[in-house]
Short mmCIF file of C-alpha atoms in Angstrom, two decimals:
data_model
loop_
_atom_site.label_atom_id
_atom_site.label_comp_id
_atom_site.label_asym_id
_atom_site.label_seq_id
_atom_site.Cartn_x
_atom_site.Cartn_y
_atom_site.Cartn_z
CA MET O 1 -10.67 -30.20 9.40
CA ASP O 2 -15.00 -29.30 9.57
CA SER O 3 -16.19 -32.72 8.13
CA LYS O 4 -18.93 -30.83 7.09
CA LYS O 5 -17.35 -28.36 5.15
CA ILE O 6 -15.93 -30.85 2.80
CA PRO O 7 -17.99 -33.52 2.66
CA TYR O 8 -15.72 -36.30 1.03
CA VAL O 9 -11.93 -36.43 1.90
CA ILE O 10 -10.47 -39.28 1.37
CA SER O 11 -6.21 -39.90 1.66
CA GLY O 12 -2.98 -42.13 2.35
CA PRO O 13 -0.41 -42.61 0.52
CA CYS O 14 0.76 -43.30 -2.63
CA SER O 15 1.68 -46.61 -1.85
CA ALA O 16 1.61 -48.84 1.34
CA GLU O 17 5.06 -49.44 1.56
CA THR O 18 5.61 -51.03 5.10
CA GLU O 19 2.74 -52.12 7.76
CA SER O 20 4.09 -49.00 10.18
CA GLN O 21 3.99 -46.73 7.50
CA VAL O 22 0.12 -47.16 6.63
CA LEU O 23 -0.64 -47.22 10.47
CA GLU O 24 1.31 -44.13 11.29
CA THR O 25 -0.24 -42.21 8.13
CA ALA O 26 -3.20 -43.34 9.17
CA ARG O 27 -3.42 -42.04 13.07
CA GLY O 28 -2.50 -38.92 11.91
CA LEU O 29 -5.08 -38.51 9.24
CA SER O 30 -7.70 -39.99 11.97
CA ALA O 31 -5.86 -37.53 14.20
CA ILE O 32 -7.43 -34.43 11.86
CA GLY O 33 -10.79 -36.03 11.38
CA VAL O 34 -10.30 -37.37 8.07
CA LYS O 35 -12.67 -40.71 7.99
CA LEU O 36 -11.85 -42.26 4.54
CA PHE O 37 -7.92 -44.29 4.01
CA ARG O 38 -6.63 -44.51 0.49
CA ALA O 39 -3.17 -46.66 -0.15
CA GLY O 40 -2.58 -48.22 -3.53
CA LEU O 41 -1.52 -51.92 -3.05
CA TRP O 42 -0.78 -52.69 -6.88
CA LYS O 43 0.59 -49.62 -8.52
CA PRO O 44 0.80 -49.64 -12.35
CA ARG O 45 3.93 -48.02 -13.56
CA THR O 46 4.98 -46.95 -17.38
CA ARG O 47 8.88 -48.60 -16.58
CA PRO O 48 9.44 -52.11 -14.69
CA GLY O 49 11.74 -52.26 -12.88
CA ASN O 50 10.12 -49.37 -10.02
CA PHE O 51 8.34 -49.93 -6.66
CA GLU O 52 5.25 -51.73 -8.24
CA GLY O 53 3.59 -52.32 -4.56
CA VAL O 54 3.14 -54.95 -2.08
CA GLY O 55 0.24 -56.42 -3.52
CA GLU O 56 -2.34 -58.29 -2.18
CA CYS O 57 -0.20 -58.47 1.28
CA GLY O 58 -1.35 -54.53 2.04
CA LEU O 59 -4.66 -55.48 2.29
CA ALA O 60 -3.85 -56.57 6.25
CA TRP O 61 -2.68 -53.45 6.78
CA LEU O 62 -5.72 -52.07 5.23
CA GLN O 63 -8.06 -54.38 7.57
CA ARG O 64 -5.87 -53.23 10.98
CA VAL O 65 -6.80 -49.08 9.95
CA ARG O 66 -10.45 -49.81 9.63
CA ASP O 67 -10.38 -52.38 12.64
CA GLU O 68 -8.56 -49.86 14.81
CA LEU O 69 -9.24 -46.17 13.75
CA GLY O 70 -12.76 -46.94 12.62
CA MET O 71 -12.12 -45.69 8.80
CA ARG O 72 -12.98 -46.54 5.43
CA VAL O 73 -10.67 -48.05 3.42
CA CYS O 74 -9.92 -48.35 -0.65
CA THR O 75 -7.43 -48.86 -3.53
CA GLU O 76 -7.66 -49.00 -6.78
CA VAL O 77 -7.86 -52.02 -9.10
CA ALA O 78 -7.03 -52.80 -12.20
CA SER O 79 -8.36 -56.42 -12.74
CA ALA O 80 -10.68 -59.11 -12.04
CA SER O 81 -8.21 -60.62 -9.42
CA HIS O 82 -7.61 -57.18 -7.16
CA VAL O 83 -11.35 -57.42 -6.92
CA GLU O 84 -11.67 -60.91 -5.76
CA ALA O 85 -8.22 -60.23 -2.99
CA CYS O 86 -10.40 -56.48 -2.05
CA LEU O 87 -14.04 -57.93 -1.77
CA LYS O 88 -12.30 -61.00 0.25
CA ALA O 89 -10.42 -58.28 2.50
CA GLY O 90 -13.86 -56.46 3.09
CA LEU O 91 -12.52 -53.39 1.87
CA ASP O 92 -15.64 -50.18 1.81
CA MET O 93 -14.49 -48.92 -1.64
CA VAL O 94 -12.17 -48.84 -4.69
CA TRP O 95 -11.52 -46.49 -7.39
CA ILE O 96 -10.09 -47.23 -11.12
CA GLY O 97 -7.50 -45.45 -12.38
CA ALA O 98 -6.63 -43.26 -15.02
CA ARG O 99 -4.73 -45.92 -17.13
CA THR O 100 -7.11 -48.27 -16.49
CA SER O 101 -10.04 -46.22 -17.25
CA THR O 102 -8.94 -45.76 -20.84
CA ASN O 103 -8.86 -48.96 -21.93
CA PRO O 104 -12.44 -50.55 -22.22
CA PHE O 105 -11.68 -54.22 -22.22
CA LEU O 106 -10.34 -54.05 -18.73
CA VAL O 107 -13.36 -51.79 -17.49
CA GLN O 108 -15.97 -54.27 -18.85
CA GLU O 109 -13.94 -57.03 -16.91
CA LEU O 110 -14.08 -54.94 -13.51
CA ALA O 111 -17.33 -53.74 -13.72
CA ASP O 112 -18.18 -57.87 -14.06
CA ALA O 113 -16.48 -58.68 -10.99
CA LEU O 114 -18.14 -56.02 -9.26
CA SER O 115 -21.06 -55.98 -10.55
CA GLY O 116 -23.99 -57.14 -7.39
CA THR O 117 -21.16 -56.82 -5.18
CA GLY O 118 -22.84 -53.42 -3.14
CA VAL O 119 -18.89 -51.77 -3.11
CA PHE O 120 -18.71 -48.28 -3.76
CA VAL O 121 -16.90 -47.62 -6.72
CA LEU O 122 -14.72 -44.08 -7.95
CA VAL O 123 -14.08 -43.83 -11.40
CA LYS O 124 -11.19 -41.61 -12.31
CA ASN O 125 -11.05 -39.81 -16.09
CA PRO O 126 -8.97 -41.63 -18.22
CA ILE O 127 -5.32 -40.41 -18.68
CA ASN O 128 -6.07 -38.92 -22.35
CA ALA O 129 -8.66 -35.91 -22.57
CA ASP O 130 -10.89 -38.40 -23.62
CA MET O 131 -15.05 -37.25 -22.64
CA GLY O 132 -16.36 -40.35 -24.40
CA LEU O 133 -13.94 -42.97 -21.99
CA TRP O 134 -14.64 -41.60 -19.62
CA ILE O 135 -18.69 -41.68 -19.79
CA GLY O 136 -18.20 -44.89 -20.93
CA ALA O 137 -16.23 -46.09 -17.58
CA ILE O 138 -19.53 -45.36 -15.80
CA GLU O 139 -22.11 -46.36 -18.38
CA ARG O 140 -20.35 -50.02 -18.22
CA LEU O 141 -20.55 -49.95 -14.09
CA GLN O 142 -24.44 -49.00 -15.03
CA ARG O 143 -24.97 -51.80 -17.10
CA ARG O 144 -23.97 -54.33 -15.05
CA GLY O 145 -25.84 -52.70 -12.08
CA LEU O 146 -23.23 -50.06 -10.57
CA ASP O 147 -25.13 -47.40 -9.37
CA ASP O 148 -23.17 -46.82 -6.68
CA PHE O 149 -20.67 -44.82 -8.19
CA GLY O 150 -18.42 -41.58 -8.06
CA LEU O 151 -16.41 -39.29 -10.32
CA ILE O 152 -12.62 -38.37 -9.57
CA HIS O 153 -11.25 -36.16 -11.78
CA ARG O 154 -7.44 -35.68 -11.80
CA GLY O 155 -6.16 -33.62 -14.95
CA PHE O 156 -4.83 -35.05 -18.16
CA SER O 157 -1.49 -35.96 -19.63
CA SER O 158 -0.64 -33.77 -22.16
CA PHE O 159 2.40 -32.87 -24.51
CA GLU O 160 2.35 -29.02 -23.89
CA SER O 161 4.61 -27.57 -21.36
CA MET O 162 2.90 -26.44 -17.99
CA ARG O 163 3.11 -25.86 -14.69
CA TYR O 164 0.76 -28.89 -13.37
CA ARG O 165 1.99 -32.58 -13.76
CA ASN O 166 -1.54 -32.94 -16.25
CA SER O 167 -3.76 -30.36 -17.20
CA PRO O 168 -7.09 -29.37 -15.44
CA GLN O 169 -9.44 -28.61 -17.99
CA TRP O 170 -11.74 -27.72 -15.84
CA GLN O 171 -14.65 -27.28 -18.69
CA MET O 172 -14.28 -31.07 -18.41
CA ALA O 173 -15.33 -31.79 -14.79
CA ALA O 174 -17.82 -29.09 -15.53
CA GLU O 175 -19.33 -31.49 -18.29
CA MET O 176 -19.61 -34.05 -15.90
CA ARG O 177 -20.72 -32.45 -13.30
CA ARG O 178 -23.66 -31.35 -15.40
CA LEU O 179 -23.75 -34.98 -16.97
CA TYR O 180 -24.50 -36.94 -13.39
CA PRO O 181 -26.00 -34.36 -10.67
CA GLY O 182 -25.81 -35.84 -7.67
CA VAL O 183 -23.08 -38.41 -7.89
CA PRO O 184 -19.91 -37.39 -5.59
CA PHE O 185 -17.23 -35.50 -7.49
CA LEU O 186 -14.19 -35.43 -6.37
CA CYS O 187 -10.98 -33.56 -7.34
CA ASP O 188 -7.44 -35.43 -7.46
CA PRO O 189 -4.99 -32.50 -6.93
CA SER O 190 -2.10 -34.79 -6.22
CA HIS O 191 -1.82 -36.02 -9.19
CA MET O 192 -3.42 -32.71 -10.92
CA GLY O 193 -0.44 -30.54 -9.91
CA GLY O 194 2.46 -33.22 -8.92
CA SER O 195 3.87 -30.99 -6.82
CA VAL O 196 2.90 -30.38 -2.95
CA GLU O 197 3.27 -26.78 -3.35
CA TYR O 198 0.17 -26.83 -6.21
CA ILE O 199 -2.28 -29.13 -4.16
CA PRO O 200 -3.54 -25.69 -2.39
CA GLU O 201 -4.75 -23.90 -5.60
CA LEU O 202 -6.10 -26.88 -7.31
CA SER O 203 -8.13 -28.02 -4.35
CA GLN O 204 -9.81 -24.83 -3.72
CA ARG O 205 -10.51 -24.61 -7.46
CA ALA O 206 -12.57 -27.61 -7.44
CA LEU O 207 -14.30 -26.72 -4.44
CA ASP O 208 -15.10 -23.31 -5.94
CA LEU O 209 -16.49 -25.36 -9.21
CA GLY O 210 -18.90 -27.13 -6.22
CA LEU O 211 -17.12 -30.17 -6.32
CA ASP O 212 -17.88 -32.71 -3.37
CA GLY O 213 -14.35 -33.31 -2.15
CA LEU O 214 -11.08 -34.30 -2.90
CA MET O 215 -8.33 -37.20 -2.68
CA ILE O 216 -4.89 -35.72 -1.33
CA GLU O 217 -2.13 -38.36 -0.71
CA SER O 218 -0.29 -38.18 2.55
CA HIS O 219 2.42 -40.29 3.86
CA CYS O 220 3.98 -39.48 7.11
CA CYS O 221 7.47 -39.30 5.99
CA PRO O 222 7.16 -38.13 1.84
CA SER O 223 10.78 -37.79 1.70
CA CYS O 224 10.74 -41.94 2.05
CA ALA O 225 8.21 -42.56 -0.31
CA LEU O 226 8.65 -45.12 -2.54
CA SER O 227 6.64 -43.35 -5.42
CA ASP O 228 5.71 -39.56 -6.09
CA ALA O 229 7.51 -38.48 -2.85
CA LYS O 230 6.76 -34.88 -4.49
CA GLN O 231 3.06 -34.89 -4.39
CA GLN O 232 2.60 -36.52 -0.66
CA VAL O 233 2.20 -33.97 2.35
CA THR O 234 2.40 -35.05 6.17
CA PRO O 235 -1.11 -35.46 7.98
CA GLU O 236 -0.21 -32.39 9.56
CA GLU O 237 0.21 -30.06 6.60
CA LEU O 238 -2.55 -31.77 5.07
CA GLY O 239 -4.58 -30.70 8.34
CA ARG O 240 -3.28 -27.04 8.25
CA MET O 241 -4.28 -26.74 4.01
CA LEU O 242 -8.15 -28.14 4.96
CA ALA O 243 -8.66 -25.50 7.49
CA GLN O 244 -7.57 -23.01 4.99
CA MET O 245 -9.62 -24.67 2.27
CA CYS O 246 -13.26 -22.71 1.85
CA THR O 247 -16.07 -24.31 0.43
CA ARG O 248 -19.19 -22.02 -1.58
CA GLU O 249 -22.96 -22.47 -0.91
CA SER O 250 -24.96 -23.52 -3.78
CA SER O 251 -27.20 -20.86 -4.06
CA SER O 252 -27.62 -17.60 -1.84
CA THR O 253 -31.38 -16.83 -0.74
CA ASN O 254 -30.58 -12.95 -0.69
CA PRO O 255 -32.63 -11.02 -3.13
CA ALA O 256 -30.09 -8.77 -3.90
CA PHE O 257 -27.35 -11.32 -4.92
CA GLU O 258 -30.30 -13.06 -6.84
CA ARG O 259 -31.28 -9.64 -9.00
CA ALA O 260 -27.34 -8.76 -9.38
CA VAL O 261 -26.81 -12.34 -10.46
CA ALA O 262 -30.33 -12.10 -12.75
CA GLU O 263 -28.72 -8.72 -14.73
CA GLN O 264 -25.12 -11.04 -15.39
CA ARG O 265 -26.26 -13.53 -16.91
CA ALA O 266 -28.48 -11.32 -19.03
CA ARG O 267 -25.44 -9.46 -20.16
CA ILE O 268 -23.91 -13.09 -20.88
CA ASP O 269 -27.05 -13.99 -22.75
CA THR O 270 -26.58 -11.17 -25.08
CA ILE O 271 -22.81 -12.14 -25.31
CA ASP O 272 -23.79 -15.56 -26.23
CA GLU O 273 -25.33 -14.33 -28.89
CA ASN O 274 -23.88 -11.86 -30.48
CA LEU O 275 -20.92 -14.83 -30.28
CA VAL O 276 -22.94 -16.92 -32.26
CA ARG O 277 -23.23 -14.99 -35.10
CA LEU O 278 -19.82 -14.10 -35.03
CA LEU O 279 -18.47 -17.21 -35.41
CA ALA O 280 -21.30 -17.80 -38.32
CA SER O 281 -19.84 -14.95 -40.15
CA ARG O 282 -16.23 -16.59 -39.41
CA MET O 283 -17.53 -19.79 -40.51
CA GLU O 284 -18.91 -17.96 -44.37
CA VAL O 285 -15.83 -15.94 -45.07
CA SER O 286 -14.07 -19.80 -44.39
CA ARG O 287 -16.60 -21.23 -46.85
CA GLU O 288 -15.67 -18.63 -49.27
CA ILE O 289 -12.01 -18.75 -48.89
CA GLY O 290 -12.33 -22.44 -49.46
CA ARG O 291 -14.11 -21.65 -52.41
CA LEU O 292 -11.26 -19.66 -53.88
CA LYS O 293 -8.59 -22.25 -52.88
CA LYS O 294 -10.94 -25.01 -54.90
CA GLU O 295 -10.40 -22.32 -57.88
CA ASN O 296 -6.89 -21.95 -57.93
CA ASN O 297 -5.59 -25.57 -56.93
CA VAL O 298 -4.02 -24.39 -53.23
CA ALA O 299 -4.34 -26.48 -49.94
CA VAL O 300 -6.70 -25.61 -47.49
CA LEU O 301 -4.30 -26.06 -44.59
CA GLN O 302 -2.00 -22.77 -44.21
CA LEU O 303 0.24 -23.41 -41.18
CA SER O 304 2.29 -20.61 -41.13
CA ARG O 305 -0.51 -18.24 -41.61
CA TRP O 306 -2.31 -20.01 -39.42
CA ASP O 307 0.72 -19.39 -36.66
CA GLY O 308 0.34 -16.29 -37.10
CA VAL O 309 -3.24 -15.90 -36.37
CA LEU O 310 -2.64 -17.87 -32.98
CA ASP O 311 0.07 -16.16 -31.66
CA ALA O 312 -1.71 -12.53 -32.54
CA ALA O 313 -4.75 -13.98 -30.38
CA ILE O 314 -2.89 -15.40 -27.65
CA ARG O 315 -1.05 -11.69 -27.86
CA GLU O 316 -3.87 -10.18 -27.54
CA GLY O 317 -5.54 -11.72 -25.08
CA GLN O 318 -2.44 -11.25 -22.81
CA THR O 319 -3.52 -7.77 -22.84
CA LEU O 320 -7.23 -8.28 -22.00
CA GLY O 321 -6.29 -10.79 -18.81
CA MET O 322 -6.92 -13.69 -20.64
CA ASP O 323 -5.45 -17.13 -19.98
CA PRO O 324 -3.20 -17.88 -22.94
CA ALA O 325 -4.56 -21.96 -23.11
CA PHE O 326 -8.32 -20.46 -22.93
CA VAL O 327 -7.19 -18.81 -25.79
CA ARG O 328 -5.27 -21.22 -27.96
CA ASP O 329 -8.29 -23.61 -26.99
CA VAL O 330 -10.80 -21.41 -28.14
CA PHE O 331 -8.73 -21.06 -31.82
CA ASN O 332 -7.81 -24.08 -32.46
CA ALA O 333 -11.30 -25.24 -31.79
CA ILE O 334 -12.54 -22.81 -34.27
CA HIS O 335 -9.44 -22.95 -36.96
CA ALA O 336 -10.04 -27.00 -37.05
CA ALA O 337 -14.12 -26.28 -38.19
CA SER O 338 -12.77 -24.04 -40.19
CA ILE O 339 -10.83 -26.82 -41.76
CA ALA O 340 -13.61 -28.87 -41.92
CA GLU O 341 -16.43 -26.20 -43.68
CA GLN O 342 -13.18 -25.71 -45.84
CA ASN O 343 -12.12 -29.97 -47.04
CA SER O 344 -16.21 -30.11 -47.49
CA ILE O 345 -16.24 -27.46 -50.08
CA LEU O 346 -13.18 -29.54 -51.80
CA GLN O 347 -14.79 -32.60 -51.68
CA ASN O 348 -18.23 -31.91 -52.75
CA ASN O 349 -16.75 -30.07 -55.84
CA ASP O 350 -14.42 -33.13 -56.78
CA SER O 351 -17.30 -35.66 -56.28
CA LYS O 352 -19.49 -33.57 -58.76
CA ASN O 353 -16.15 -33.83 -61.35
#
């Protein structure tokens, strides 16, 4: 692996299980050039009775990885006691997991415990698609003077059927990149995909979007793993995969490229202007429908009608080569705005009566 090619690669097992497993995996990762080693010591599980990690005893194993191989080491923390143990062991960095970043109380506890320590902190996106929670977690760290942090995009839970374990929702990653320029931003394709087969495509997509690196779970014997066996690769497999990854430059000095991009961006600007006008026209029609519904005492929400509209839009989008999920998201947003407009008309009229 060319370390200059992908600035940040963090890898290691989902869970530290035994000292020999940790060291064997770390040696394999070090051999392919990985400098940052991860291993979960405290594992948040949905239901009790599953393997919940080895806890503090695993810190000594991480210390051996650091001392013998020169790798930086990190683990997930979810409480002040976790932070205290990691600081005592001299870990280089920690990360706040998706379940924890969803809970402002726990994030505040971690921010208080980490304040003044100088430890680098990675913040995974919340398990549910709430931009405010992700931003809020970062703000809690910043208010405690923790400005040395990074972001991890690992996808969001969803009730919809999809090929991945978690919905990528790349637009949220793009927005966080815009809000926090210069902050190290990684993708966790292991948790996003939930299966080894999806890791290469998700990794490449993240790099294409300009993310800085990857956190990928690796195990010396994935089939024996006590947690998330399906999404862990061997160090050798990871080395082959990373060798195939292609990073993108942030800009180009090629004048022909700059001219061509400027022309296409001008086209996009024109299309966007037309889109805004069309959306404004649609909202006006929605308001007129709202007035008609008010006059005739008809409920705002008409699910049978909307289901037909959405199905037709998705079918038409597919014929034009568009992602059905994208079409669904756009039309659901438009529908929500239309419903809000009609509700506003009903409420305004009701308040005058």
